[in-house]
Amino acid sequence: MLELRQVGAAYGSSRVLFGVDLAIAEGEVVTLLGRNGMGKTTTVNAIMGLVSLTQGDISFRGTRISGLPAYKVARNGLALVPEGRQVFPNLTVEENLVATAANRGRAPSPWTLEAVYGLFPALATLARRSAGLLSGGEQQMLSIGRALMTNPRLLILDEATEGLAPRIRREIWDALVRIRERGQSVLVIDKNIDMLCRFADRHHILEKGRIVWSGSSQELMADEALRMRFLSA
Amino acid sequence: MQLLFVEQLLNGVQLGVILFLMAAGLTLTFGIMNLVNLAHGSLFMLGAYLGVTFALVTGSFVAGFVAAGLATFVIGLVLERLVIRHLYARSHLDQVMCTVGLVYVLNEATRMVFGPEPLHAPIPAFLAGSVELIPGAPYPAYRLAMIGAGLAIAGLLYVLIGRTRMGMLIRAGASNRVMTSVLGVNIGAIYAVVFGIGAALAGFAGYIAAPILTVYPGMGDNVLILALVVLVVGGMGSVKGAFVAALLVGVIDTIGRAYLKDLMALVLSPVAANTVAPALASMLIYILMAVILFFRPQGLIPAAGLRRPEAPPEASDHGPSGPGVLARWRVPAIGLLCGAFLLLPLVAGFADQPFWVDMGLRVIIFAIAALSLDLILGQTGLVSFGHALYLGIGAYVVGILADAGVESGFVQWPLAMGLSALLAAALSVVALRTSGTFFIMITLAFAQMMFYGASSLYDYGGDDGMHLAVRSTFGGLVDLYDSRQFYYLALALLVVLAGLNMRLARARFGTVLKGIRINERRMEAAGFPTFRYKLAACVLSAAVCGLAGAMLANAAEFVGPQYMDWTRSAELMIMVVAGGLATPFGAIIGALAYLGIEKYLSDLTIHWRLGFGALLILLVFLGRGGLSALFAPGPAGQPAPVLKGSFRWARPFFRPRA
Ligand SMILES: Nc1ncnc2c1ncn2[C@@H]1O[C@H](COP(=O)(O)OP(=O)(O)OP(=O)(O)O)[C@@H](O)[C@H]1O
Ligand SMILES: [Mg+2]
């Protein structure tokens, strides 16, 4: 479904990605792992059209999306839950959800306001509250809900559980599992390897702007040396 | 009395409603696109012209109303597409310059199409009568309808922004542009629509105000400035703030004009009240603005959740870094420039063209004024849009003293400088509490305040200004009635000031100013009292501009509020930018080029402003670094070392903070 071929990217003159190859199949749940500053967020930004490529190309369901402006990338069916949540603080919770919701007339859209509230009951009670006043965990749920409301074919989560209390974290993982059960394709970035191994089908490790390892959960769990080498802080 | 008061109050509300319609568009474009659009007044004018014309043709007032909104909406979309869109990422200075260019183009185009005569906009028959709101107090039905229509539009706007999906996207885009587009929204299209809506609101305002205003090219510019005051008072980016502030400004302005004289007569003698009150009344809202800003620099109701109007990198890097295409001609060009200035009177004598000397004198005077502006605009990066104010102060000091029989230039000129400096100190203490766009608008508003103040000096010609009684005398040393002597005196002053300016730029003072321009926070963190540096730059700059004003009064033998008009401030700004910001000769080249082009174009056609505005827009998009950049020597040499130990006496004022 999504395919990155030899993707390179840079901020000004400092190069960050040096030829990333990555493929995600329909219905798959895939992770992107790596230590801080290895280029995970940059990869995601490159996919979303927020960072322009210095080499390579990206295609989604057969159409080339590299070089398109962000909004056109999104309209192809990609949605991002960005690092740092980035909800619209001056809109209410409900407005955050409906403002950018998809009504592209695709077959009965699975993610409606009710469905999102069902996933995160906390949001339902806060519907009329300004998003800027929510707690970090609530903002994170909102950010996920907002992305789902665009009815994406591929949901991309960048550090969706970072900096949250364990209880909230569990709540969000539970929600992600339920999202997955509905057949949603997901690309997820996170630091919690144990959780990811239960959640995802395949894993990719990014090191200094290149994919250095790809494999299944079993392989990742089995290879202690690999985890020590690329993933321990 | 009470009935009259109700009537005045309604008049105030009615002005407030018009101002709100103007300010709403401005505040939206500012809050969402971070754009300063000074061409908004031209849209007001276009709404009036196009709507009234359509109404006259169709015979239907309502049709005119619809046409005014539709036409300005479309014009707004076109402008956004062609020009405005390319300004979002530019510095506020570029935005100001470019939209001033648009004002020139649109106003002049209107003059070409509709002619210079005011257009008469009739009040429609069904609103011609008056309504007795309170028994015994008839109020014109049309004005009531204006209030109603304005409030209705405000209500629609409120619903649009607060209740519709479009409104949500507008607000989302205002708080996080990138995230909005990541979620699949074409933010560029939203921007265009918002600009179009703002334009349509201005168009409606122009149309409904037309029957009680005069419809003429440029009618929108004064309304624009009032709307800017509203914006600053209400808090930029906030529609609610604009609404409250618009009513406040409208009512205070109207009531002030109606009752200030009576109020002042209670404490002052009637004669004194008669002279002071009109001036004060016309300055009232600007004073209100200053007071509000002093206590709440973000305005009354700052927009919630918007990124603060942070100071953008205000043209921090002016020039191109590479050498200019004419770099090798730099020295000959400087030689030519100096030679031309030195020899002009002789050449003019040979050619028997004495008016060349007068032209040259004008160039020199404006070069001095531009030089003074460059100190704050170019070197410090403070976009002051009211610098012509000090041109006016200098001129009025000379005019009023000459009128009072004090003819000595030794008294007049230093006083012109001193008073300018004092006023600048007072105004800058308020203005420098803000930054970025706020600073632009406040300096503009202050200049406008003094403009209206001067226009109400009825003893000194009021609007029309006055003839200078006699040119300044210098105890027989220099005779200003001898145009050559005047010319060389001015030239000598220019040389001294330009030299001083270069010296200052290389002294510690200049390097700190440059540091402030590039990154004020860092300078502050490094312990420099940046406020004091900026204040000193403003005061110094005002003093020099006051001197230019004193000379201008002598050269033109005329003193009038025109010197402080906002277009005059824009001119000075254009000179500095065209010549090259923060360059040794930029101000001089800029003044020469500006006045040269003005002369050339105005000899060519009466519609020269059209071409001029177009040039200005081109300058913003193509002319990075101004004319000086053509001759830039490039980064080959080491930067000149900072001159240590100069201006030692000024040290205590700038002592670094512990
Ligand atoms: N806007 C930017 N400008 C310049 N450099 C940047 C920018 N954003 C990120 N970088 C650099 O690019 C590199 C990769 O950053 P990126 O955010 O993609 O890493 P990451 O893998 O997401 O890290 P983390 O786990 O901390 O989120 C880092 O060295 C970072 O310093
Ligand atoms: Mg990251």
Tab-separated table of N, CA, C and O in Angstrom, chain A residues 48 50 70-71 74-75 78 80 82 85-92 95 98-103 146-147 150, chain B residues 161-163 165 167-169 171-187 304-306:
chain	number	residue	atom	x	y	z
A	48	MET	N	4.304	12.504	4.699
A	48	MET	CA	3.158	13.419	4.706
A	48	MET	C	3.374	14.658	3.834
A	48	MET	O	2.508	15.520	3.747
A	50	LEU	N	5.642	17.014	4.365
A	50	LEU	CA	6.043	18.187	5.147
A	50	LEU	C	7.525	18.485	4.986
A	50	LEU	O	7.988	19.576	5.297
A	70	ALA	N	1.038	18.728	1.356
A	70	ALA	CA	0.566	17.880	2.450
A	70	ALA	C	-0.916	17.543	2.324
A	70	ALA	O	-1.328	16.406	2.537
A	71	TYR	N	-1.723	18.536	1.951
A	71	TYR	CA	-3.158	18.266	1.962
A	71	TYR	C	-3.553	17.245	0.896
A	71	TYR	O	-4.484	16.475	1.076
A	74	ALA	N	-2.663	13.834	2.243
A	74	ALA	CA	-3.674	13.405	3.203
A	74	ALA	C	-4.930	12.913	2.491
A	74	ALA	O	-5.526	11.917	2.883
A	75	ARG	N	-5.291	13.584	1.430
A	75	ARG	CA	-6.526	13.205	0.735
A	75	ARG	C	-6.419	11.870	0.018
A	75	ARG	O	-7.421	11.306	-0.387
A	78	LEU	N	-4.056	9.201	3.956
A	78	LEU	CA	-3.073	9.069	5.024
A	78	LEU	C	-3.421	10.051	6.135
A	78	LEU	O	-3.791	11.186	5.865
A	80	LEU	N	-2.072	11.514	10.056
A	80	LEU	CA	-0.953	11.540	10.994
A	80	LEU	C	-1.425	11.970	12.373
A	80	LEU	O	-2.160	12.948	12.523
A	82	PRO	N	0.511	13.445	15.122
A	82	PRO	CA	1.888	13.919	15.138
A	82	PRO	C	2.521	13.846	16.528
A	82	PRO	O	1.819	13.748	17.532
A	85	ARG	N	1.144	15.856	19.706
A	85	ARG	CA	-0.333	15.952	19.645
A	85	ARG	C	-0.869	17.032	18.724
A	85	ARG	O	-1.629	16.752	17.825
A	86	GLN	N	-0.509	18.289	19.002
A	86	GLN	CA	-0.902	19.373	18.095
A	86	GLN	C	-2.390	19.436	17.808
A	86	GLN	O	-2.808	19.586	16.658
A	87	VAL	N	-3.191	19.364	18.846
A	87	VAL	CA	-4.616	19.626	18.658
A	87	VAL	C	-4.791	21.127	18.435
A	87	VAL	O	-3.884	21.912	18.674
A	88	PHE	N	-5.959	21.520	17.954
A	88	PHE	CA	-6.222	22.951	17.766
A	88	PHE	C	-6.752	23.507	19.080
A	88	PHE	O	-7.898	23.233	19.449
A	89	PRO	N	-5.945	24.256	19.803
A	89	PRO	CA	-6.317	24.619	21.172
A	89	PRO	C	-7.514	25.560	21.233
A	89	PRO	O	-8.227	25.584	22.228
A	90	ASN	N	-7.754	26.316	20.158
A	90	ASN	CA	-8.830	27.304	20.193
A	90	ASN	C	-10.151	26.741	19.676
A	90	ASN	O	-11.125	27.472	19.561
A	91	LEU	N	-10.158	25.445	19.366
A	91	LEU	CA	-11.401	24.794	18.957
A	91	LEU	C	-11.855	23.863	20.084
A	91	LEU	O	-11.021	23.379	20.860
A	92	THR	N	-13.158	23.607	20.138
A	92	THR	CA	-13.620	22.651	21.142
A	92	THR	C	-13.235	21.240	20.688
A	92	THR	O	-12.812	21.032	19.550
A	95	GLU	N	-15.268	20.209	17.801
A	95	GLU	CA	-14.857	20.925	16.588
A	95	GLU	C	-13.558	20.361	16.036
A	95	GLU	O	-13.380	20.235	14.825
A	98	VAL	N	-14.621	17.264	14.081
A	98	VAL	CA	-15.413	17.372	12.844
A	98	VAL	C	-14.794	18.320	11.820
A	98	VAL	O	-15.071	18.188	10.632
A	99	ALA	N	-13.941	19.273	12.278
A	99	ALA	CA	-13.455	20.292	11.337
A	99	ALA	C	-12.805	19.667	10.114
A	99	ALA	O	-13.091	20.054	8.987
A	100	THR	N	-11.950	18.686	10.338
A	100	THR	CA	-11.221	18.125	9.203
A	100	THR	C	-11.708	16.725	8.854
A	100	THR	O	-11.039	16.000	8.137
A	101	ALA	N	-12.880	16.347	9.393
A	101	ALA	CA	-13.390	15.001	9.139
A	101	ALA	C	-13.642	14.798	7.651
A	101	ALA	O	-13.947	15.737	6.928
A	102	ALA	N	-13.480	13.551	7.228
A	102	ALA	CA	-13.651	13.267	5.806
A	102	ALA	C	-15.125	13.155	5.480
A	102	ALA	O	-15.896	12.594	6.240
A	103	ASN	N	-15.512	13.752	4.374
A	103	ASN	CA	-16.801	13.384	3.827
A	103	ASN	C	-16.586	13.219	2.345
A	103	ASN	O	-17.145	13.907	1.534
A	146	ARG	N	-9.099	12.629	15.960
A	146	ARG	CA	-9.126	13.571	14.843
A	146	ARG	C	-8.560	12.924	13.580
A	146	ARG	O	-9.112	13.088	12.486
A	147	ALA	N	-7.478	12.178	13.749
A	147	ALA	CA	-6.895	11.510	12.583
A	147	ALA	C	-7.861	10.450	12.050
A	147	ALA	O	-8.045	10.308	10.842
A	150	THR	N	-10.692	11.444	9.705
A	150	THR	CA	-10.454	11.678	8.272
A	150	THR	C	-10.596	10.361	7.507
A	150	THR	O	-10.389	10.331	6.305
B	161	ILE	N	-18.038	32.148	11.582
B	161	ILE	CA	-16.782	31.771	12.214
B	161	ILE	C	-17.006	30.825	13.379
B	161	ILE	O	-16.235	29.896	13.601
B	162	GLY	N	-18.082	31.048	14.103
B	162	GLY	CA	-18.283	30.259	15.308
B	162	GLY	C	-19.036	28.960	15.091
B	162	GLY	O	-18.901	28.028	15.876
B	163	ARG	N	-19.845	28.898	14.033
B	163	ARG	CA	-20.770	27.778	13.954
B	163	ARG	C	-20.587	26.885	12.732
B	163	ARG	O	-21.133	25.800	12.686
B	165	ARG	N	-18.546	24.801	9.572
B	165	ARG	CA	-17.337	24.014	9.326
B	165	ARG	C	-16.238	24.902	8.765
B	165	ARG	O	-15.083	24.812	9.164
B	167	GLY	N	-15.840	28.017	9.312
B	167	GLY	CA	-15.319	28.807	10.416
B	167	GLY	C	-14.349	28.012	11.272
B	167	GLY	O	-13.307	28.532	11.692
B	168	MET	N	-14.679	26.741	11.494
B	168	MET	CA	-13.766	25.900	12.269
B	168	MET	C	-12.421	25.806	11.566
B	168	MET	O	-11.370	25.888	12.191
B	169	LEU	N	-12.477	25.611	10.262
B	169	LEU	CA	-11.224	25.475	9.519
B	169	LEU	C	-10.435	26.781	9.550
B	169	LEU	O	-9.209	26.775	9.638
B	171	ARG	N	-10.461	28.939	11.979
B	171	ARG	CA	-9.829	29.043	13.298
B	171	ARG	C	-8.701	28.034	13.454
B	171	ARG	O	-7.654	28.331	14.020
B	172	ALA	N	-8.932	26.819	12.920
B	172	ALA	CA	-7.877	25.805	13.007
B	172	ALA	C	-6.629	26.285	12.274
B	172	ALA	O	-5.514	26.201	12.790
B	173	GLY	N	-6.846	26.833	11.096
B	173	GLY	CA	-5.724	27.331	10.313
B	173	GLY	C	-4.988	28.442	11.023
B	173	GLY	O	-3.769	28.568	10.925
B	174	ALA	N	-5.738	29.249	11.774
B	174	ALA	CA	-5.100	30.352	12.487
B	174	ALA	C	-4.182	29.827	13.582
B	174	ALA	O	-3.159	30.418	13.875
B	175	SER	N	-4.568	28.712	14.205
B	175	SER	CA	-3.737	28.270	15.318
B	175	SER	C	-2.640	27.312	14.867
B	175	SER	O	-1.589	27.264	15.471
B	176	ASN	N	-2.864	26.557	13.817
B	176	ASN	CA	-1.829	25.618	13.374
B	176	ASN	C	-2.003	25.296	11.899
B	176	ASN	O	-2.702	24.378	11.510
B	177	ARG	N	-1.320	26.088	11.112
B	177	ARG	CA	-1.454	25.998	9.663
B	177	ARG	C	-1.009	24.629	9.149
B	177	ARG	O	-1.691	23.991	8.348
B	178	VAL	N	0.138	24.173	9.631
B	178	VAL	CA	0.703	22.927	9.113
B	178	VAL	C	-0.216	21.753	9.430
B	178	VAL	O	-0.530	20.941	8.560
B	179	MET	N	-0.684	21.699	10.689
B	179	MET	CA	-1.519	20.575	11.093
B	179	MET	C	-2.820	20.560	10.287
B	179	MET	O	-3.331	19.499	9.926
B	180	THR	N	-3.337	21.749	10.010
B	180	THR	CA	-4.573	21.811	9.236
B	180	THR	C	-4.372	21.181	7.865
B	180	THR	O	-5.213	20.423	7.381
B	181	SER	N	-3.238	21.472	7.235
B	181	SER	CA	-3.070	20.897	5.904
B	181	SER	C	-2.711	19.422	5.977
B	181	SER	O	-3.086	18.658	5.085
B	182	VAL	N	-2.038	19.008	7.051
B	182	VAL	CA	-1.749	17.581	7.191
B	182	VAL	C	-3.041	16.784	7.291
B	182	VAL	O	-3.106	15.618	6.914
B	183	LEU	N	-4.092	17.428	7.781
B	183	LEU	CA	-5.374	16.737	7.901
B	183	LEU	C	-6.212	16.858	6.631
B	183	LEU	O	-7.401	16.575	6.628
B	184	GLY	N	-5.582	17.316	5.553
B	184	GLY	CA	-6.253	17.257	4.267
B	184	GLY	C	-6.958	18.530	3.842
B	184	GLY	O	-7.775	18.513	2.932
B	185	VAL	N	-6.653	19.641	4.504
B	185	VAL	CA	-7.324	20.890	4.153
B	185	VAL	C	-6.388	21.734	3.293
B	185	VAL	O	-5.225	21.946	3.647
B	186	ASN	N	-6.893	22.206	2.190
B	186	ASN	CA	-6.107	23.077	1.328
B	186	ASN	C	-6.090	24.467	1.947
B	186	ASN	O	-6.956	25.302	1.706
B	187	ILE	N	-5.084	24.707	2.743
B	187	ILE	CA	-5.054	25.926	3.539
B	187	ILE	C	-4.931	27.160	2.643
B	187	ILE	O	-5.447	28.226	2.960
B	304	ALA	N	-7.843	34.309	21.365
B	304	ALA	CA	-7.497	33.130	22.150
B	304	ALA	C	-6.854	32.087	21.268
B	304	ALA	O	-7.272	31.853	20.154
B	305	GLY	N	-5.829	31.486	21.782
B	305	GLY	CA	-5.252	30.327	21.112
B	305	GLY	C	-4.437	30.620	19.877
B	305	GLY	O	-3.916	29.719	19.252
B	306	LEU	N	-4.331	31.874	19.506
B	306	LEU	CA	-3.511	32.181	18.346
B	306	LEU	C	-2.067	32.258	18.782
B	306	LEU	O	-1.772	32.619	19.903
